[in-house]
CSV table of C-alpha atoms and ligand atoms in Angstrom, one decimal:
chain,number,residue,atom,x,y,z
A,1,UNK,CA,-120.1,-15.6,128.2
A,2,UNK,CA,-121.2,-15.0,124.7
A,3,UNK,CA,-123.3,-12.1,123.7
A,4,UNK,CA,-127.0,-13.4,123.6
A,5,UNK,CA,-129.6,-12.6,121.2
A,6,UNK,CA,-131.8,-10.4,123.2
A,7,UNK,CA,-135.2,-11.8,120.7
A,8,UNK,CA,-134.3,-15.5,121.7
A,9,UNK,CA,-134.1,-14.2,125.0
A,10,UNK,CA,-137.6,-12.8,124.7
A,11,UNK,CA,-138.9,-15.5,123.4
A,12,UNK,CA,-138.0,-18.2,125.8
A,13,UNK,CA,-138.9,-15.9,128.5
A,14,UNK,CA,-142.7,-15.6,127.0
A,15,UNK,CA,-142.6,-19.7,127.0
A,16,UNK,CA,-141.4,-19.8,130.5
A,17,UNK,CA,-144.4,-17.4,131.5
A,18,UNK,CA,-146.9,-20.1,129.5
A,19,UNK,CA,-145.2,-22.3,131.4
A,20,UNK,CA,-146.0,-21.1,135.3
A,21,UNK,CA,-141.8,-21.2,135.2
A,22,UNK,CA,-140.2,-18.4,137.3
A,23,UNK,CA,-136.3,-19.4,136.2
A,24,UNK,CA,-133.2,-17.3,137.4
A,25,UNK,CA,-132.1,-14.7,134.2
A,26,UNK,CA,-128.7,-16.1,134.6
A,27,UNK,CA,-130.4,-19.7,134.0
A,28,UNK,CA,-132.4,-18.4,130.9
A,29,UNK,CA,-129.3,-16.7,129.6
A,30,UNK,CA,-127.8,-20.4,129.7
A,31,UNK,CA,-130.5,-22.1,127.9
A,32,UNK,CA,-130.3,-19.1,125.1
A,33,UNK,CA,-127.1,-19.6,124.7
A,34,UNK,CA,-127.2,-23.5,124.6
A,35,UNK,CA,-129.5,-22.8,121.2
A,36,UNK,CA,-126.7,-20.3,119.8
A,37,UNK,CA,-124.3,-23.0,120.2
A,38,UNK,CA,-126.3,-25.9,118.7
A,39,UNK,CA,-127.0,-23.1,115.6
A,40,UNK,CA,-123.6,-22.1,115.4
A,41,UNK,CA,-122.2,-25.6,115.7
A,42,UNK,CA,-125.0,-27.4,113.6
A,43,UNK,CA,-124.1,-27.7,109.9
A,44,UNK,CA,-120.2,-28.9,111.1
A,45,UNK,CA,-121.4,-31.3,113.9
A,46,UNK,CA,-124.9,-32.3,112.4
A,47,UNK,CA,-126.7,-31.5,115.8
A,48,UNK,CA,-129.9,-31.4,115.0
A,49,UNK,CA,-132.7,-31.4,111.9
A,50,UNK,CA,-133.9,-28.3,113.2
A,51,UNK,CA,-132.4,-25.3,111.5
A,52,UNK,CA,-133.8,-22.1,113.6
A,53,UNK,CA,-132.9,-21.1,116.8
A,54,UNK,CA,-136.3,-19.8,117.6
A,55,UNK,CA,-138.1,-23.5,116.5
A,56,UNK,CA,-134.8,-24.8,118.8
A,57,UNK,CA,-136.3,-23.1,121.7
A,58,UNK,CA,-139.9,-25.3,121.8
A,59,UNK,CA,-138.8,-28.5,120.0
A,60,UNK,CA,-135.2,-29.0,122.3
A,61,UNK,CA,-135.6,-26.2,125.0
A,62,UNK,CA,-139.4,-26.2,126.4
A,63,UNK,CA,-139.5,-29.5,125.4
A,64,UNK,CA,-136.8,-30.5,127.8
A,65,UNK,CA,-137.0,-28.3,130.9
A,66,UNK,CA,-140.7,-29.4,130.8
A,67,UNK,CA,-139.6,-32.4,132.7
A,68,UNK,CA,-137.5,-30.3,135.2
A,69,UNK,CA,-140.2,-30.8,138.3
A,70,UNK,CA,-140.0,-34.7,137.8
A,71,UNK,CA,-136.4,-35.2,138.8
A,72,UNK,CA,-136.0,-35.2,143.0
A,73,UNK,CA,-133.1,-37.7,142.5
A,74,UNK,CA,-128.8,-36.6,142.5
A,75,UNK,CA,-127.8,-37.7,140.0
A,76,UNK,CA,-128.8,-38.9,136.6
A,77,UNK,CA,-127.8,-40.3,133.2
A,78,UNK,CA,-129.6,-39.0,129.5
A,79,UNK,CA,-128.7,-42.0,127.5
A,80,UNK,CA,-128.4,-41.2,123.5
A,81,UNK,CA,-128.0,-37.6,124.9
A,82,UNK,CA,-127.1,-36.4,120.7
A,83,UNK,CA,-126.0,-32.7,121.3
A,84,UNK,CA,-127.1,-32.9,124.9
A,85,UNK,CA,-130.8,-33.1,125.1
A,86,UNK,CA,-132.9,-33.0,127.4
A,87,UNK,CA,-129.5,-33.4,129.7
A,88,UNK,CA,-127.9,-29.8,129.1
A,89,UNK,CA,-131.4,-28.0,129.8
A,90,UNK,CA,-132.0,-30.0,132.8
A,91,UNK,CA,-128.1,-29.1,134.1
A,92,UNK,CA,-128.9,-25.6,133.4
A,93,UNK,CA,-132.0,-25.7,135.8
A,94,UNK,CA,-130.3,-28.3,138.3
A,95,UNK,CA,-127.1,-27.1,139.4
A,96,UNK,CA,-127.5,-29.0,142.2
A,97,UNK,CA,-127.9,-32.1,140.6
A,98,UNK,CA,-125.3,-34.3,138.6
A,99,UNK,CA,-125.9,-35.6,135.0
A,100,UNK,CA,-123.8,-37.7,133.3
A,101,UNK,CA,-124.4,-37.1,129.1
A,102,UNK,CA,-124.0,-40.0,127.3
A,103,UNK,CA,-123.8,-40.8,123.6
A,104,UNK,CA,-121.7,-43.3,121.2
A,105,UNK,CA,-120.7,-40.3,118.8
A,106,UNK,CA,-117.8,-38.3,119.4
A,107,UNK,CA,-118.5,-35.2,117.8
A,108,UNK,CA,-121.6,-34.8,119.4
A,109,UNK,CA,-119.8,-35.7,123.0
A,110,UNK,CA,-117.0,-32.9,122.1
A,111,UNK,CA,-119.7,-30.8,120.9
A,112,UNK,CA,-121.2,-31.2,124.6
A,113,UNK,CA,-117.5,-30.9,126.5
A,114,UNK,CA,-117.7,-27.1,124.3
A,115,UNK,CA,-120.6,-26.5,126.0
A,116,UNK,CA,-120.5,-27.2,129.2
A,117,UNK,CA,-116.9,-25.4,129.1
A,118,UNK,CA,-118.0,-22.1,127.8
A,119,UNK,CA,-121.3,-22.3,130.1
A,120,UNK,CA,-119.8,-23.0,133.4
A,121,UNK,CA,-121.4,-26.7,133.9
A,122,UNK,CA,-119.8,-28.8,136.4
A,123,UNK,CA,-122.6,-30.3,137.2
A,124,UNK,CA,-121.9,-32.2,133.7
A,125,UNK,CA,-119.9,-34.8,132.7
A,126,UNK,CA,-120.0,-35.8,129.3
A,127,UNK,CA,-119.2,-39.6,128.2
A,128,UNK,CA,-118.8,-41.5,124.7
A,129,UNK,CA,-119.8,-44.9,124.9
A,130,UNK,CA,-122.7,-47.2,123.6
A,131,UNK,CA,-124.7,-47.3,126.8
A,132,UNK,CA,-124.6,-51.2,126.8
A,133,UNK,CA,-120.9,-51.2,127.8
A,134,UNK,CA,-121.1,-48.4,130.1
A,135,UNK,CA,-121.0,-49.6,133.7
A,136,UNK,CA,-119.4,-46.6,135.8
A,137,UNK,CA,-121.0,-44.8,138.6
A,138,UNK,CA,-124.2,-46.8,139.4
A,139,UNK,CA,-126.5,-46.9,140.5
A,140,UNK,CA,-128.3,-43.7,139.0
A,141,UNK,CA,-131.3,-42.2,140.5
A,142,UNK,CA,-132.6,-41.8,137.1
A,143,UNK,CA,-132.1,-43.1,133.5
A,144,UNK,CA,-133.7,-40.3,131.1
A,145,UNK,CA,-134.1,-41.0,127.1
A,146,UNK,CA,-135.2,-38.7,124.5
A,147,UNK,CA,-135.5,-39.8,120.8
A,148,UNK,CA,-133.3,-42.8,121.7
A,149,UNK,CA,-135.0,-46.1,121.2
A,150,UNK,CA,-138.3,-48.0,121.9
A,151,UNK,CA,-139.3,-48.3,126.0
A,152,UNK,CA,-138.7,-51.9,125.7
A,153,UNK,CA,-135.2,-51.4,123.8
A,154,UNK,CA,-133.9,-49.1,126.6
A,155,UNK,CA,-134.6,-51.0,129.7
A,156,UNK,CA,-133.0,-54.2,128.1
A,157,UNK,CA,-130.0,-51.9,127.4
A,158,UNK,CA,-129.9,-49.4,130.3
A,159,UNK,CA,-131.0,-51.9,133.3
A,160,UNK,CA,-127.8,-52.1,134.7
A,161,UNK,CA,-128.0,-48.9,135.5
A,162,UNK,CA,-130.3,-48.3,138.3
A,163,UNK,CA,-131.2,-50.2,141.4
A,164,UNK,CA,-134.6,-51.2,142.4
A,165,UNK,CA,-135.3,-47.4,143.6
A,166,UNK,CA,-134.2,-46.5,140.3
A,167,UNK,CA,-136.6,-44.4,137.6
A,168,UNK,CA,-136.3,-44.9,133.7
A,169,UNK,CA,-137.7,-41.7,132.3
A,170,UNK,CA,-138.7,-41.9,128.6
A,171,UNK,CA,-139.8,-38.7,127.2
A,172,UNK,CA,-142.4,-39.5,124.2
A,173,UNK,CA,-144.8,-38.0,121.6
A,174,UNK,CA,-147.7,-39.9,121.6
A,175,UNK,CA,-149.2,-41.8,124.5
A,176,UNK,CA,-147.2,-45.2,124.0
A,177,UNK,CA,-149.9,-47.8,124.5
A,178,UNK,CA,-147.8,-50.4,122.1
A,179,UNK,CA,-144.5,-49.8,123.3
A,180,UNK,CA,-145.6,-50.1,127.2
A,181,UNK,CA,-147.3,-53.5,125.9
A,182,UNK,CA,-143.8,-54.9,124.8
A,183,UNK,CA,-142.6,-54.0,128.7
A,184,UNK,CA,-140.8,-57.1,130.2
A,185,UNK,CA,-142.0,-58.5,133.3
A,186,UNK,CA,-139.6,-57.7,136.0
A,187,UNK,CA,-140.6,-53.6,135.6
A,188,UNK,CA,-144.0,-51.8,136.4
A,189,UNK,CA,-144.8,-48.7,134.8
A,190,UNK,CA,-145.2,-46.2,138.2
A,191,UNK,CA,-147.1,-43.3,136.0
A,192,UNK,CA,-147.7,-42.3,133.1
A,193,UNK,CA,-147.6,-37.9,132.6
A,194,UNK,CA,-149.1,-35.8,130.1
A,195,UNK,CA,-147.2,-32.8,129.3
A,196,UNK,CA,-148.1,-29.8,128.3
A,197,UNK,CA,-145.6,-28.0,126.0
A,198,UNK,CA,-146.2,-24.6,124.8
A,199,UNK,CA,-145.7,-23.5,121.5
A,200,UNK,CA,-146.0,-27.2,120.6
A,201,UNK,CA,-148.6,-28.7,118.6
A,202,UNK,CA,-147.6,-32.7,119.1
A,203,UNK,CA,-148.5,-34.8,122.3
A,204,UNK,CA,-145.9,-34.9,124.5
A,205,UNK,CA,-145.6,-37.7,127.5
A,206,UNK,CA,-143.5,-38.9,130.3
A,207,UNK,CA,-143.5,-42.6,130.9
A,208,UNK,CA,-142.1,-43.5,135.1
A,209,UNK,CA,-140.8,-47.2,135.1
A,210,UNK,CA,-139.0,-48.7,137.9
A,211,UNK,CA,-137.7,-52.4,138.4
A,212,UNK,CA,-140.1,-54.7,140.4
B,301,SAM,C1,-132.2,-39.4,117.6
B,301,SAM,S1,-130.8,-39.0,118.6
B,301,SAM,C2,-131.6,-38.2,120.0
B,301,SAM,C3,-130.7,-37.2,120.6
B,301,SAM,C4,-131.3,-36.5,121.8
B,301,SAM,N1,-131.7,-37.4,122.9
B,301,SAM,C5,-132.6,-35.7,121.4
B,301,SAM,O1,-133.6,-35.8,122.0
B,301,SAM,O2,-132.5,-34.9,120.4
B,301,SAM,C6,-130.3,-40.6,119.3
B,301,SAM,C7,-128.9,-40.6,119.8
B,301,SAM,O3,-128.6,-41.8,120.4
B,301,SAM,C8,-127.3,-42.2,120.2
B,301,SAM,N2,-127.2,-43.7,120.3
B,301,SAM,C9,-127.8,-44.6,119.6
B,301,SAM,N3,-127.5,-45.8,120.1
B,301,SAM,C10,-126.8,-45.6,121.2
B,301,SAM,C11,-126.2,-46.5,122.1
B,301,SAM,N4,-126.3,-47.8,122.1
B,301,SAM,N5,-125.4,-46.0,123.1
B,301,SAM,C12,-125.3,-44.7,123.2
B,301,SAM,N6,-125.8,-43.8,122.4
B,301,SAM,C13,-126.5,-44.3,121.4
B,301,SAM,C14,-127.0,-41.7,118.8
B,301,SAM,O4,-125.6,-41.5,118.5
B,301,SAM,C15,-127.8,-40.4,118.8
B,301,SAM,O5,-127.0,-39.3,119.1
């Protein structure tokens, strides 16, 4: 594997202490060099607004892996994944558990395919599609979304993609009180979690749906 930068290293390793997190060295060494490979590859595949590695760490790193204790399901799909988020930080912690990465851009999918290929990921598959056409492999255990569209937006696109035992997971800033009023009918919202994220100043939430 690459040679990794031994302050990023530090860094996420104080976070992961804030955190309560005891995570393998080999598993932090991952998620360090995931954030050298989104810098290196930024400015060519347009990854991400955020320029340094270390603001990489809280805003796409922390704020990812954060979720890591919600997922007890197999196998899941991040939907509008962009340069693998929270997808590749959840496969880093999960080996055991199967995520397909999904996005409609294919620089940012062969940006993903880079990754998982110089980190040693099988547990990823990466897929270009818009998720509306995308009908292999379900039912999922989960559908997560990050930065992808509104709550109400996702489930119209992404229902076909669970069963009835099925979670959506939408990672938001703010508690969501207008989006979860714009919910269709046929789904409850299970729960609703308030994350805490280190390092980061903005509300972070976790919003459970499933289908009734
Ligand atoms: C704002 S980015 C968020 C990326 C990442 N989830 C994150 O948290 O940084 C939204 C991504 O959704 C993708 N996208 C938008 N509509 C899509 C669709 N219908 N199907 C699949 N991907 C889509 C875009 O290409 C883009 O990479």
């Amino acid at each position: 594997m690459m040679q990794i930068d031994s302050e990023l290293l530090t860094c996420l390793q104080a976070y992961l202490v804030k955190m309560g997190l005891s995570v393998e060295q080999a598993k932090v060494e991952k998620l360090v060099a995931f954030v050298q490979l989104m810098d290196k590859w930024n400015k060519a595949y347009n990854l991400t607004s955020v320029r340094d590695p270390k603001e990489m760490l809280i805003k796409h790193i922390v704020d990812s892996i954060v979720i890591t204790p919600h997922l007890t399901g197999r196998h899941y799909i991040d939907v509008g994944t962009g340069p693998g988020l929270p997808g590749i930080p959840l496969a880093i912690m999960l080996p055991d558990t199967q995520f397909v990465l999904l996005d409609s851009l294919g620089k940012r999918i062969r940006f993903i395919k880079q990754v998982t290929h110089e980190l040693g990921l099988p547990n990823v598959q990466a897929v270009q599609s818009r998720v509306e056409e995308f009908h292999q492999h379900v039912p999922y255990d989960g559908v997560l979304s990050r930065a992808f569209a509104s709550i109400k937006d996702m489930l119209h696109w992404c229902q076909h993609l669970v069963d009835s035992q099925g979670t959506f997971l939408a990672l938001k800033g703010q508690f969501p009180a207008e989006e979860m009023d714009e919910i269709p009918a046929n789904f409850k919202v299970c729960e609703v979690v308030k994350l805490d994220v280190p390092g980061l100043d903005a509300q972070r939430h976790l919003v459970k749906i499933q289908k009734i």
